[in-house]
């Protein structure tokens, strides 16, 4: 179900199970092995939800009982694109669902002089314009990097309606800005947080996702 008031925002069902997973990763006392394990479980749910929205065509197969089963098969090719570094944490979740999926990378960092996001590196599959793209970044805070990464994809010929932006937590500010820039991109998320603090961290948030997943 698309989440009101946004046309293309898909919020994971807010079940007690999901709330329990977020409770663990948001808890500052959670150590890195558990942070990784429970984040990975949420990432898997996000990938599965993204896959739910891909177009399919009818496919009939014959079962072992010699009866037909009216099924479907996915209609296109997909790839992942992670926003380095935190987005790389979501690559395995995508690989677990889509065997040998191609994954590109985009590196955006804050320019020291202007304090604005700056594109440092992009490496994307050659035929990306013909693919559905799962854009991976766990936290949507101000929206600056996600917007720049999406612009890179569109410049490479990817249609906005073929982009699925997967993240664990969105700020209201970030989702408003991103959705206004790309109303046709599908955003798949597990949590909408109320805002950002003075350091542009999500609140209540969970701190620095990349640090907690890779370093701390
Ligand atoms: N990136 C993070 O890792 N955490 C935030 O709260 C915002 C951006």
Coordinates of N, CA and C and ligand atoms in Angstrom, one line a residue:
X1 N 0.8 -1.2 0.0 CA 0.0 0.0 0.0 C 0.9 1.2 0.0
X2 N 0.5 2.2 -0.9 CA 1.2 3.4 -0.9 C 0.8 4.2 0.4
X3 N 1.8 5.0 0.9 CA 1.5 5.6 2.2 C 1.1 7.1 2.0
X4 N -0.1 7.5 2.6 CA -0.6 8.8 2.5 C 0.4 9.8 3.1
X5 N 0.6 11.0 2.7 CA 0.0 11.6 1.5 C 0.9 11.5 0.3
X6 N 1.9 10.5 0.3 CA 2.8 10.4 -0.8 C 2.3 9.3 -1.7
X7 N 2.4 9.6 -3.1 CA 1.9 8.7 -4.0 C 2.7 7.4 -4.1
X8 N 4.0 7.5 -4.1 CA 4.9 6.4 -4.4 C 5.7 6.0 -3.2
X9 N 5.2 6.2 -2.0 CA 6.0 5.8 -0.8 C 5.4 4.6 -0.2
X10 N 6.2 3.5 -0.1 CA 5.7 2.2 0.4 C 6.3 2.0 1.8
X11 N 5.5 2.1 2.8 CA 6.0 2.0 4.2 C 5.7 0.5 4.6
X12 N 6.8 -0.2 5.1 CA 6.6 -1.6 5.5 C 5.4 -1.7 6.5
X13 N 4.6 -2.7 6.5 CA 3.6 -2.9 7.6 C 4.2 -2.7 8.9
X14 N 3.6 -1.9 9.8 CA 4.2 -1.6 11.1 C 3.8 -2.6 12.1
X15 N 4.3 -3.8 11.9 CA 3.9 -5.0 12.8 C 4.8 -4.9 14.0
X16 N 4.3 -5.7 15.0 CA 5.2 -5.7 16.3 C 6.5 -6.3 16.0
X17 N 6.6 -7.3 15.0 CA 7.9 -7.8 14.7 C 8.8 -6.7 14.2
X18 N 8.3 -5.9 13.2 CA 9.2 -4.9 12.7 C 9.6 -3.9 13.8
X19 N 8.6 -3.5 14.6 CA 8.9 -2.6 15.7 C 10.0 -3.1 16.6
X20 N 9.9 -4.4 16.8 CA 10.9 -5.1 17.7 C 12.3 -5.0 17.0
X21 N 12.4 -5.1 15.7 CA 13.7 -5.0 15.0 C 14.2 -3.6 15.1
X22 N 13.4 -2.6 14.9 CA 13.8 -1.2 15.0 C 14.2 -0.9 16.4
X23 N 13.5 -1.5 17.4 CA 13.8 -1.2 18.8 C 15.3 -1.6 19.1
X24 N 15.7 -2.8 18.5 CA 17.0 -3.3 18.8 C 18.1 -2.3 18.1
X25 N 17.8 -2.0 16.8 CA 18.9 -1.2 16.1 C 18.9 0.2 16.6
X26 N 17.8 0.7 17.1 CA 17.8 2.1 17.6 C 18.4 2.3 19.0
X27 N 18.5 1.1 19.7 CA 19.0 1.2 21.1 C 20.5 1.4 21.1
X28 N 20.9 2.5 21.7 CA 22.4 2.8 21.7 C 23.2 1.8 22.4
X29 N 22.6 0.9 23.2 CA 23.4 -0.1 23.9 C 23.6 -1.4 23.0
X30 N 23.0 -1.4 21.8 CA 23.1 -2.6 21.0 C 24.5 -2.6 20.3
X31 N 25.2 -3.7 20.5 CA 26.6 -3.9 20.0 C 26.5 -4.2 18.5
X32 N 27.7 -4.0 17.9 CA 27.7 -4.2 16.4 C 27.2 -5.5 15.8
X33 N 27.6 -6.6 16.4 CA 27.0 -7.9 15.8 C 25.5 -7.9 15.8
X34 N 24.9 -7.5 16.8 CA 23.4 -7.5 16.8 C 22.9 -6.4 15.9
X35 N 23.6 -5.2 15.9 CA 23.2 -4.1 15.0 C 23.2 -4.6 13.5
X36 N 24.2 -5.4 13.2 CA 24.3 -5.9 11.8 C 23.2 -6.9 11.5
X37 N 23.1 -7.8 12.5 CA 22.1 -8.9 12.3 C 20.7 -8.4 12.1
X38 N 20.3 -7.5 13.0 CA 18.9 -7.0 12.9 C 18.7 -6.0 11.8
X39 N 19.7 -5.2 11.5 CA 19.6 -4.3 10.3 C 19.4 -5.2 9.1
X40 N 20.2 -6.3 9.0 CA 20.1 -7.1 7.8 C 18.7 -7.7 7.7
X41 N 18.1 -8.0 8.8 CA 16.7 -8.6 8.7 C 15.8 -7.5 8.1
X42 N 15.9 -6.3 8.5 CA 15.1 -5.2 8.0 C 15.4 -5.0 6.5
X43 N 16.6 -5.0 6.2 CA 17.0 -4.8 4.8 C 16.4 -5.9 3.9
X44 N 16.4 -7.1 4.4 CA 15.8 -8.2 3.6 C 14.3 -7.9 3.4
X45 N 13.6 -7.4 4.4 CA 12.2 -7.0 4.3 C 12.0 -5.9 3.2
X46 N 12.9 -4.9 3.2 CA 12.8 -3.8 2.3 C 13.0 -4.3 0.9
X47 N 14.0 -5.2 0.7 CA 14.2 -5.8 -0.7 C 13.0 -6.5 -1.1
X48 N 12.5 -7.4 -0.3 CA 11.3 -8.2 -0.6 C 10.1 -7.3 -1.0
X49 N 9.9 -6.2 -0.2 CA 8.8 -5.3 -0.5 C 9.1 -4.6 -1.9
X50 N 10.3 -4.2 -2.1 CA 10.6 -3.6 -3.4 C 10.3 -4.5 -4.6
X51 N 10.6 -5.8 -4.4 CA 10.4 -6.8 -5.4 C 8.9 -7.0 -5.7
X52 N 8.1 -6.8 -4.6 CA 6.6 -6.9 -4.7 C 6.1 -5.9 -5.7
X53 N 6.8 -4.8 -6.0 CA 6.2 -3.8 -6.9 C 6.7 -3.8 -8.3
X54 N 7.5 -4.8 -8.6 CA 8.0 -4.9 -10.0 C 6.9 -5.5 -10.9
X55 N 6.9 -5.0 -12.1 CA 5.9 -5.6 -13.0 C 6.1 -7.0 -13.4
X56 N 5.0 -7.7 -13.6 CA 5.1 -9.2 -14.0 C 4.2 -9.4 -15.2
X57 N 4.5 -10.6 -15.8 CA 3.6 -11.0 -16.9 C 3.1 -12.4 -16.5
X58 N 2.0 -12.8 -17.1 CA 1.4 -14.1 -16.8 C 2.3 -15.2 -17.3
X59 N 2.4 -16.3 -16.5 CA 3.2 -17.4 -16.9 C 2.5 -18.7 -16.4
X60 N 2.2 -19.6 -17.3 CA 1.5 -20.8 -16.9 C 2.6 -21.9 -16.9
X61 N 2.6 -22.7 -15.8 CA 3.6 -23.8 -15.7 C 2.8 -25.1 -15.4
X62 N 3.4 -26.2 -15.9 CA 2.7 -27.5 -15.6 C 3.4 -28.1 -14.3
X63 N 2.5 -28.5 -13.4 CA 3.1 -29.0 -12.1 C 3.3 -30.5 -12.3
X64 N 3.8 -31.1 -11.2 CA 4.1 -32.6 -11.2 C 2.8 -33.4 -11.2
X65 N 1.7 -32.8 -11.0 CA 0.4 -33.5 -11.0 C -0.2 -33.4 -12.4
X66 N 0.6 -32.9 -13.4 CA 0.2 -32.7 -14.8 C -1.0 -31.6 -14.9
X67 N -1.1 -30.8 -13.9 CA -2.1 -29.7 -13.9 C -1.3 -28.4 -14.2
X68 N -2.1 -27.4 -14.7 CA -1.5 -26.1 -15.0 C -1.6 -25.3 -13.8
X69 N -0.6 -24.5 -13.6 CA -0.6 -23.4 -12.5 C -0.5 -22.1 -13.2
X70 N -1.5 -21.2 -13.0 CA -1.5 -19.8 -13.6 C -0.6 -18.9 -12.7
X71 N 0.6 -18.7 -13.1 CA 1.5 -17.9 -12.3 C 2.0 -16.7 -13.0
X72 N 3.0 -16.1 -12.6 CA 3.6 -14.9 -13.2 C 5.1 -15.0 -13.2
X73 N 5.7 -14.2 -14.1 CA 7.2 -14.1 -14.0 C 7.5 -12.6 -14.2
X74 N 8.6 -12.3 -13.5 CA 9.1 -10.9 -13.6 C 9.5 -10.5 -15.0
X75 N 9.1 -9.2 -15.4 CA 9.2 -8.8 -16.8 C 10.6 -8.2 -17.2
X76 N 11.4 -7.8 -16.3 CA 12.6 -7.0 -16.7 C 13.8 -7.5 -16.0
X77 N 14.9 -6.6 -16.2 CA 16.2 -6.9 -15.5 C 16.3 -5.9 -14.4
X78 N 16.9 -6.3 -13.3 CA 17.2 -5.3 -12.3 C 18.7 -5.1 -12.0
X79 N 19.0 -4.1 -11.3 CA 20.4 -4.0 -10.8 C 20.3 -3.1 -9.5
X80 N 21.3 -3.2 -8.7 CA 21.4 -2.4 -7.5 C 22.4 -1.2 -7.7
X81 N 22.2 -0.1 -7.0 CA 23.2 0.9 -6.9 C 23.3 1.4 -5.5
X82 N 24.5 1.2 -4.9 CA 24.6 1.6 -3.5 C 25.3 3.0 -3.4
X83 N 24.8 3.8 -2.5 CA 25.5 5.1 -2.2 C 26.5 4.7 -1.1
X84 N 27.8 4.9 -1.5 CA 28.9 4.5 -0.6 C 28.9 5.5 0.5
X85 N 29.2 5.1 1.8 CA 29.5 3.8 2.3 C 28.4 3.1 2.9
X86 N 27.5 3.8 3.5 CA 26.4 3.1 4.3 C 25.5 2.2 3.4
X87 N 25.3 2.6 2.1 CA 24.5 1.9 1.2 C 25.0 0.5 0.9
X88 N 26.3 0.4 1.0 CA 27.0 -1.0 0.7 C 26.5 -2.0 1.7
X89 N 26.0 -1.6 2.9 CA 25.5 -2.6 3.9 C 24.2 -3.3 3.4
X90 N 23.6 -2.7 2.3 CA 22.3 -3.3 1.8 C 22.5 -4.2 0.6
X91 N 23.8 -4.3 0.2 CA 24.1 -5.1 -1.0 C 23.8 -6.5 -0.8
X92 N 24.2 -7.1 0.3 CA 24.0 -8.5 0.5 C 22.6 -8.9 0.6
X93 N 21.7 -8.0 1.2 CA 20.3 -8.3 1.2 C 19.7 -8.4 -0.2
X94 N 20.2 -7.6 -1.1 CA 19.7 -7.6 -2.5 C 20.3 -8.9 -3.1
X95 N 21.5 -9.2 -2.9 CA 22.1 -10.5 -3.5 C 21.4 -11.7 -3.0
X96 N 21.0 -11.7 -1.7 CA 20.3 -12.9 -1.1 C 19.0 -13.2 -1.9
X97 N 18.4 -12.1 -2.4 CA 17.1 -12.3 -3.1 C 17.3 -12.4 -4.6
X98 N 18.3 -11.8 -5.2 CA 18.5 -11.7 -6.6 C 19.9 -12.2 -6.9
X99 N 19.9 -13.5 -7.3 CA 21.2 -14.1 -7.5 C 22.1 -13.4 -8.5
X100 N 23.3 -13.2 -8.3 CA 24.3 -12.6 -9.2 C 23.8 -11.3 -9.8
X101 N 23.0 -10.5 -9.0 CA 22.6 -9.2 -9.4 C 23.8 -8.3 -9.6
X102 N 23.7 -7.4 -10.7 CA 24.8 -6.4 -10.8 C 24.6 -5.3 -9.9
X103 N 25.7 -4.8 -9.3 CA 25.5 -3.7 -8.3 C 26.5 -2.6 -8.7
X104 N 26.0 -1.4 -8.9 CA 26.9 -0.2 -9.2 C 27.1 0.6 -7.9
X105 N 28.0 1.6 -8.0 CA 28.2 2.4 -6.8 C 28.3 3.9 -7.1
X106 N 27.9 4.7 -6.2 CA 28.0 6.1 -6.3 C 28.6 6.6 -5.0
X107 N 29.6 7.5 -5.1 CA 30.2 8.1 -3.9 C 29.9 9.6 -3.9
X108 N 29.2 10.0 -2.9 CA 28.9 11.5 -2.8 C 29.4 11.9 -1.4
X109 N 30.1 13.0 -1.4 CA 30.6 13.4 -0.1 C 30.4 14.9 0.0
X110 N 30.4 15.4 1.2 CA 30.2 16.8 1.4 C 31.5 17.6 0.9
X111 N 31.3 18.6 0.1 CA 32.4 19.4 -0.4 C 32.9 20.3 0.8
X112 N 34.2 20.2 1.1 CA 34.7 20.9 2.3 C 34.5 22.4 2.2
X113 N 34.6 22.9 0.9 CA 34.5 24.4 0.8 C 33.1 24.9 0.8
X114 N 32.2 24.2 0.1 CA 30.8 24.7 -0.1 C 29.8 24.0 0.9
X115 N 30.3 22.9 1.6 CA 29.4 22.2 2.5 C 28.2 21.5 1.7
X116 N 28.3 21.5 0.4 CA 27.2 20.9 -0.4 C 27.6 19.5 -0.8
X117 N 26.7 18.6 -1.1 CA 27.0 17.3 -1.5 C 27.7 17.4 -2.9
X118 N 28.8 16.6 -3.1 CA 29.5 16.6 -4.3 C 29.7 15.1 -4.8
X119 N 29.6 14.9 -6.1 CA 29.8 13.6 -6.7 C 31.2 13.3 -6.9
X120 N 31.8 12.2 -6.2 CA 33.2 11.9 -6.4 C 33.4 10.7 -7.3
X121 N 32.5 9.8 -7.4 CA 32.7 8.6 -8.1 C 31.4 8.0 -8.5
X122 N 31.3 7.4 -9.7 CA 30.2 6.6 -10.1 C 30.7 5.4 -11.0
X123 N 30.2 4.3 -10.7 CA 30.5 3.1 -11.5 C 29.2 2.3 -11.7
X124 N 28.6 2.3 -12.8 CA 27.3 1.8 -13.0 C 27.3 0.8 -14.1
X125 N 26.3 -0.2 -14.1 CA 26.3 -1.1 -15.2 C 26.0 -0.4 -16.5
X126 N 26.7 -0.8 -17.6 CA 26.6 -0.1 -18.9 C 25.1 0.0 -19.4
X127 N 24.3 -1.1 -19.2 CA 23.0 -1.1 -19.7 C 21.9 -0.7 -18.6
X128 N 22.4 0.2 -17.7 CA 21.5 0.6 -16.6 C 20.2 1.2 -17.1
X129 N 20.2 1.8 -18.2 CA 19.0 2.5 -18.7 C 17.9 1.5 -19.0
X130 N 18.3 0.2 -19.2 CA 17.2 -0.8 -19.5 C 16.8 -1.6 -18.3
X131 N 17.3 -1.2 -17.2 CA 17.1 -2.0 -15.9 C 16.2 -1.2 -15.0
X132 N 15.6 -2.0 -14.1 CA 14.9 -1.5 -12.9 C 16.1 -1.3 -11.9
X133 N 16.1 -0.2 -11.2 CA 17.2 0.1 -10.3 C 16.8 0.2 -8.8
X134 N 17.4 -0.7 -8.0 CA 17.2 -0.5 -6.6 C 18.3 0.3 -6.0
X135 N 18.0 1.6 -5.6 CA 19.0 2.5 -5.1 C 19.0 2.3 -3.6
X136 N 20.2 2.1 -3.1 CA 20.4 1.6 -1.7 C 21.1 2.7 -0.8
X137 N 20.4 3.1 0.2 CA 21.0 4.0 1.2 C 20.1 3.9 2.5
X138 N 20.7 3.6 3.6 CA 19.9 3.2 4.8 C 19.1 4.4 5.4
X139 N 19.7 5.6 5.3 CA 19.1 6.8 6.0 C 18.8 7.9 5.1
X140 N 17.6 8.3 5.0 CA 17.2 9.5 4.2 C 17.1 10.7 5.2
X141 N 18.1 11.5 5.2 CA 18.1 12.6 6.2 C 17.7 13.9 5.5
X142 N 18.6 14.7 5.0 CA 18.3 15.9 4.3 C 17.8 15.6 2.9
X143 N 18.2 14.5 2.3 CA 17.8 14.2 1.0 C 18.9 14.6 -0.1
X144 N 19.9 15.3 0.4 CA 20.9 15.9 -0.6 C 21.6 14.8 -1.4
X145 N 22.1 13.7 -0.7 CA 22.9 12.7 -1.5 C 21.9 11.9 -2.3
X146 N 20.8 11.5 -1.8 CA 19.8 10.7 -2.5 C 19.4 11.4 -3.8
X147 N 19.1 12.7 -3.7 CA 18.7 13.5 -4.8 C 19.8 13.5 -5.9
X148 N 21.1 13.8 -5.4 CA 22.2 13.8 -6.4 C 22.4 12.4 -7.0
X149 N 22.3 11.3 -6.3 CA 22.4 10.0 -6.8 C 21.3 9.7 -7.8
X150 N 20.1 10.1 -7.5 CA 19.0 9.9 -8.5 C 19.2 10.7 -9.8
X151 N 19.8 11.9 -9.6 CA 20.0 12.7 -10.8 C 21.1 12.0 -11.7
X152 N 22.1 11.3 -11.1 CA 23.1 10.6 -11.8 C 22.4 9.5 -12.6
X153 N 21.5 8.7 -12.0 CA 20.8 7.6 -12.6 C 20.0 8.1 -13.8
X154 N 19.3 9.2 -13.6 CA 18.4 9.8 -14.7 C 19.3 10.3 -15.8
X155 N 20.4 10.9 -15.5 CA 21.3 11.3 -16.6 C 21.8 10.1 -17.4
X156 N 21.9 9.0 -16.8 CA 22.3 7.8 -17.5 C 21.2 7.1 -18.2
X157 N 20.0 7.7 -18.2 CA 18.9 7.2 -19.0 C 17.9 6.4 -18.2
X158 N 18.1 6.2 -16.9 CA 17.1 5.4 -16.1 C 15.8 6.2 -16.0
X159 N 14.7 5.6 -16.3 CA 13.4 6.3 -16.1 C 13.1 6.4 -14.6
X160 N 12.6 7.6 -14.1 CA 12.3 7.7 -12.7 C 11.4 6.6 -12.2
X161 N 10.4 6.2 -13.0 CA 9.4 5.2 -12.5 C 10.1 3.8 -12.4
X162 N 11.3 3.7 -12.9 CA 12.0 2.4 -12.7 C 13.0 2.4 -11.6
X163 N 13.0 3.5 -10.8 CA 13.9 3.5 -9.7 C 13.1 3.2 -8.4
X164 N 13.7 2.4 -7.6 CA 13.1 2.0 -6.2 C 14.2 2.4 -5.2
X165 N 13.9 3.4 -4.4 CA 14.8 3.9 -3.4 C 14.5 3.2 -2.1
X166 N 15.4 2.3 -1.6 CA 15.2 1.5 -0.4 C 16.0 2.2 0.7
X167 N 15.3 2.4 1.8 CA 16.0 2.9 3.0 C 15.3 2.5 4.3
X168 N 16.1 2.4 5.4 CA 15.5 2.0 6.7 C 14.7 3.0 7.4
X169 N 15.2 4.3 7.3 CA 14.5 5.4 8.0 C 14.6 6.6 7.2
X170 N 13.4 7.3 7.1 CA 13.3 8.6 6.4 C 13.0 9.7 7.4
X171 N 13.6 10.9 7.2 CA 13.1 12.0 8.0 C 11.9 12.6 7.1
X172 N 11.0 13.4 7.8 CA 9.9 14.0 7.1 C 10.5 15.0 6.1
X173 N 11.5 15.8 6.5 CA 12.1 16.8 5.6 C 12.6 16.1 4.4
X174 N 13.4 15.0 4.6 CA 14.0 14.3 3.5 C 13.0 13.7 2.5
X175 N 12.0 13.1 3.0 CA 11.1 12.5 2.1 C 10.3 13.5 1.4
X176 N 9.9 14.6 2.0 CA 9.2 15.7 1.3 C 10.0 16.2 0.2
X177 N 11.3 16.5 0.5 CA 12.2 17.1 -0.6 C 12.4 16.1 -1.7
X178 N 12.7 14.8 -1.3 CA 13.0 13.8 -2.4 C 11.8 13.5 -3.2
X179 N 10.6 13.4 -2.6 CA 9.4 13.1 -3.3 C 9.0 14.2 -4.2
X180 N 9.2 15.5 -3.7 CA 8.9 16.6 -4.6 C 9.8 16.6 -5.8
X181 N 11.0 16.2 -5.7 CA 12.0 16.2 -6.8 C 11.7 15.1 -7.8
X182 N 11.3 13.9 -7.2 CA 11.1 12.7 -8.1 C 9.8 12.0 -7.7
X183 N 8.6 12.6 -8.1 CA 7.4 12.0 -7.6 C 7.1 10.6 -8.2
X184 N 7.8 10.3 -9.2 CA 7.6 8.9 -9.8 C 8.5 7.8 -9.3
X185 N 9.6 8.2 -8.5 CA 10.4 7.2 -7.9 C 9.7 6.6 -6.8
X186 N 9.8 5.3 -6.7 CA 9.2 4.6 -5.6 C 10.1 4.5 -4.4
X187 N 9.6 5.0 -3.2 CA 10.4 4.9 -2.0 C 9.9 3.8 -1.1
X188 N 10.8 2.9 -0.8 CA 10.4 1.8 0.1 C 11.1 2.0 1.4
X189 N 10.4 2.1 2.5 CA 11.1 2.4 3.8 C 10.4 1.7 4.9
X190 N 11.0 1.6 6.0 CA 10.5 0.9 7.2 C 10.0 1.9 8.3
X191 N 10.5 3.1 8.2 CA 10.2 4.1 9.3 C 10.2 5.5 8.9
X192 N 9.3 6.3 9.4 CA 9.3 7.7 9.1 C 9.6 8.4 10.4
X193 N 10.7 9.1 10.5 CA 11.1 9.8 11.8 C 10.7 11.2 11.7
X194 N 10.6 11.8 12.9 CA 9.9 13.2 12.9 C 10.8 14.3 12.4
X195 N 12.1 14.1 12.4 CA 13.0 15.3 12.0 C 14.4 15.0 12.1
X196 N 15.2 16.1 12.1 CA 16.6 16.1 12.1 C 17.1 17.0 13.2
X197 N 18.2 16.6 13.8 CA 18.8 17.5 14.9 C 19.7 18.5 14.2
X198 N 20.4 19.3 15.1 CA 21.3 20.4 14.5 C 22.5 19.9 13.7
X199 N 22.8 18.6 13.9 CA 23.9 18.0 13.1 C 23.4 17.2 11.9
X200 N 22.1 17.4 11.7 CA 21.4 16.7 10.5 C 21.3 15.2 10.7
X201 N 21.3 14.7 12.0 CA 21.0 13.3 12.3 C 19.5 13.2 12.5
X202 N 19.0 12.0 12.0 CA 17.6 11.8 12.2 C 17.3 11.6 13.7
X203 N 16.1 12.1 14.1 CA 15.6 12.0 15.4 C 14.2 11.3 15.4
X204 N 14.0 10.3 16.2 CA 14.9 9.7 17.2 C 16.1 9.0 16.5
X205 N 15.9 8.5 15.3 CA 17.1 7.9 14.5 C 17.8 6.8 15.2
X206 N 19.0 6.6 14.9 CA 19.8 5.6 15.5 C 21.3 6.0 15.5
X207 N 21.6 7.2 15.2 CA 23.0 7.6 15.1 C 23.6 7.5 13.7
X208 N 24.9 7.3 13.6 CA 25.5 7.1 12.3 C 25.4 5.7 11.8
X209 N 24.6 5.4 10.8 CA 24.4 4.0 10.4 C 25.7 3.3 10.0
X210 N 26.5 4.0 9.1 CA 27.7 3.4 8.6 C 28.7 3.1 9.7
X211 N 28.8 4.0 10.7 CA 29.7 3.8 11.8 C 29.3 2.6 12.6
X212 N 28.0 2.5 12.9 CA 27.5 1.4 13.7 C 27.5 0.1 13.0
X213 N 27.4 0.1 11.7 CA 27.4 -1.2 10.9 C 28.9 -1.6 10.7
X214 N 29.8 -0.7 10.4 CA 31.1 -1.1 10.0 C 32.2 -0.9 11.1
X215 N 32.0 0.1 12.0 CA 33.2 0.5 12.8 C 33.0 0.3 14.3
X216 N 31.9 0.8 14.8 CA 31.8 1.0 16.3 C 31.6 -0.3 17.0
Ligands
LIG1 N1 23.2 9.3 8.2 C1 23.2 8.5 9.3 O1 23.9 7.6 9.3 N2 22.4 8.8 10.3 C2 21.6 9.9 10.3 O2 20.8 10.1 11.3 C3 21.5 10.7 9.1 C4 22.4 10.4 8.1

